[in-house]
């Protein structure tokens, strides 16, 4: 019985208990909270339901807990129930109920952990979207890993997810990029507000290789723009692919201006009264829609401000049928939360269709000191620098395992170590141990069985219940947009798995000439179930599970 199934059982039992005593069942929460106690002496699971609703019903919490305990004890899935403290319920599952968890894992296979709560929800997930003026820096690498993992998690819970990259290929930053390429081609220093680094020199040389007359051509700047920006795009896409992150759509900002979409949405907003004219510029009444101030949409010189493209882009997303538009932006874009929601409201839409996730900075540390210089970019550390230092899997895992709300410090020395204090090694080593047992079992002719009633040791039960938590973890990761929950769960599962293996009297394989027993077979099935959950969890993070280490 998984925690979700147990929660349903407790709620259904509570409905019967309250109805039988003439109490209002409307006091029950939609979902009962089920938790695993830190102290195993307190049972397999616990719930505070009686404490939650006792006061609402005018009933003592311990009395209510006692009624619930009596009713639950009579069910097949529950071995015992204990009332603790002011009204907590500590529950122990029957052996058959624990076996049901393993059957659910093994029957579900690759689908274990999936759900359908986001079914029929079409989601546009925009992430990375780094300016095409240089290699992807560490902040972009964090979004590449987290965004890809979030897309996998949302898909696992039924969402129809489109991964989208917004190329900012319009505006002043592209002009500065082109000027920098031209300066490099001439052998001159980069402009004061331009871009420097080995990659600029490399791209400039390639432009000249493809168009030898670029520097002398009348439209030379356009040649450098066309070829140079294209080369930078291609490099970014390849770097992301090599990092395990691919996109369904690459949307070009410039297309909004060339197609007239920006002009059309501006005129529509003028007609609706969402824009007003003041001080020679057109302003969005964004403060009326929850933003902290009104925003200039058309500047006094007649050029559109950046938000004009944002509004047209949001309208384009909605016209493509997306029910939810998630933007994953850097720490310097915090103001975009109110701005984009105001844009949705100005378009006559529900601001709730827009979600903005803000990610904090990433710092690299080696030998106790910050790493600040890139071999290629010169001024910032790039995604390729990180991958070169620790590999794709370690880099992705390190980026995903922490909440994006917090600044992330990555210790390169730690990630290079094959030790238990390295989280990605700790998780993958647990999987590799199972893989080794699986190979050795095959050599011995040891086949798994479903005699789960033989798994009576506390650490066997702990492993079973940890496996049962996986669907709930994935559901929470999707609902809260927090894929790091999957990584932290895998670390917990790894700990439980290692403790199981390190318990001398819980051997999966027989020793020497020892005969194979049904207990060995049941334990083999248990670790195969754990293998399946590790596979599914690492798959959600886009991290490779290693058969050997």
Tab-separated table of C-alpha atoms in Angstrom, residues 20 35 189 214 252 263 268 285 305 307 312 364 382 417 435 469 477 503 510 524:
chain	number	residue	atom	x	y	z
A	20	UNK	CA	-21.706	6.853	12.034
A	35	UNK	CA	4.051	10.956	6.777
A	189	UNK	CA	40.232	45.308	-29.368
A	214	UNK	CA	32.962	40.400	-45.459
A	252	UNK	CA	13.173	33.830	-32.638
A	263	UNK	CA	2.717	46.231	-34.095
A	268	UNK	CA	-4.958	46.184	-30.102
A	285	UNK	CA	-1.456	50.279	-17.380
A	305	UNK	CA	10.519	48.610	-25.606
A	307	UNK	CA	8.096	44.424	-23.060
A	312	UNK	CA	3.398	39.684	-28.453
A	364	UNK	CA	32.116	27.128	-8.730
A	382	UNK	CA	30.528	28.347	-19.159
A	417	UNK	CA	35.486	12.179	-5.742
A	435	UNK	CA	23.191	-4.226	-10.757
A	469	UNK	CA	6.965	7.222	-1.525
A	477	UNK	CA	7.785	17.908	-7.732
A	503	UNK	CA	23.150	-5.351	7.419
A	510	UNK	CA	23.639	-17.170	-0.545
A	524	UNK	CA	16.180	-10.270	-4.826
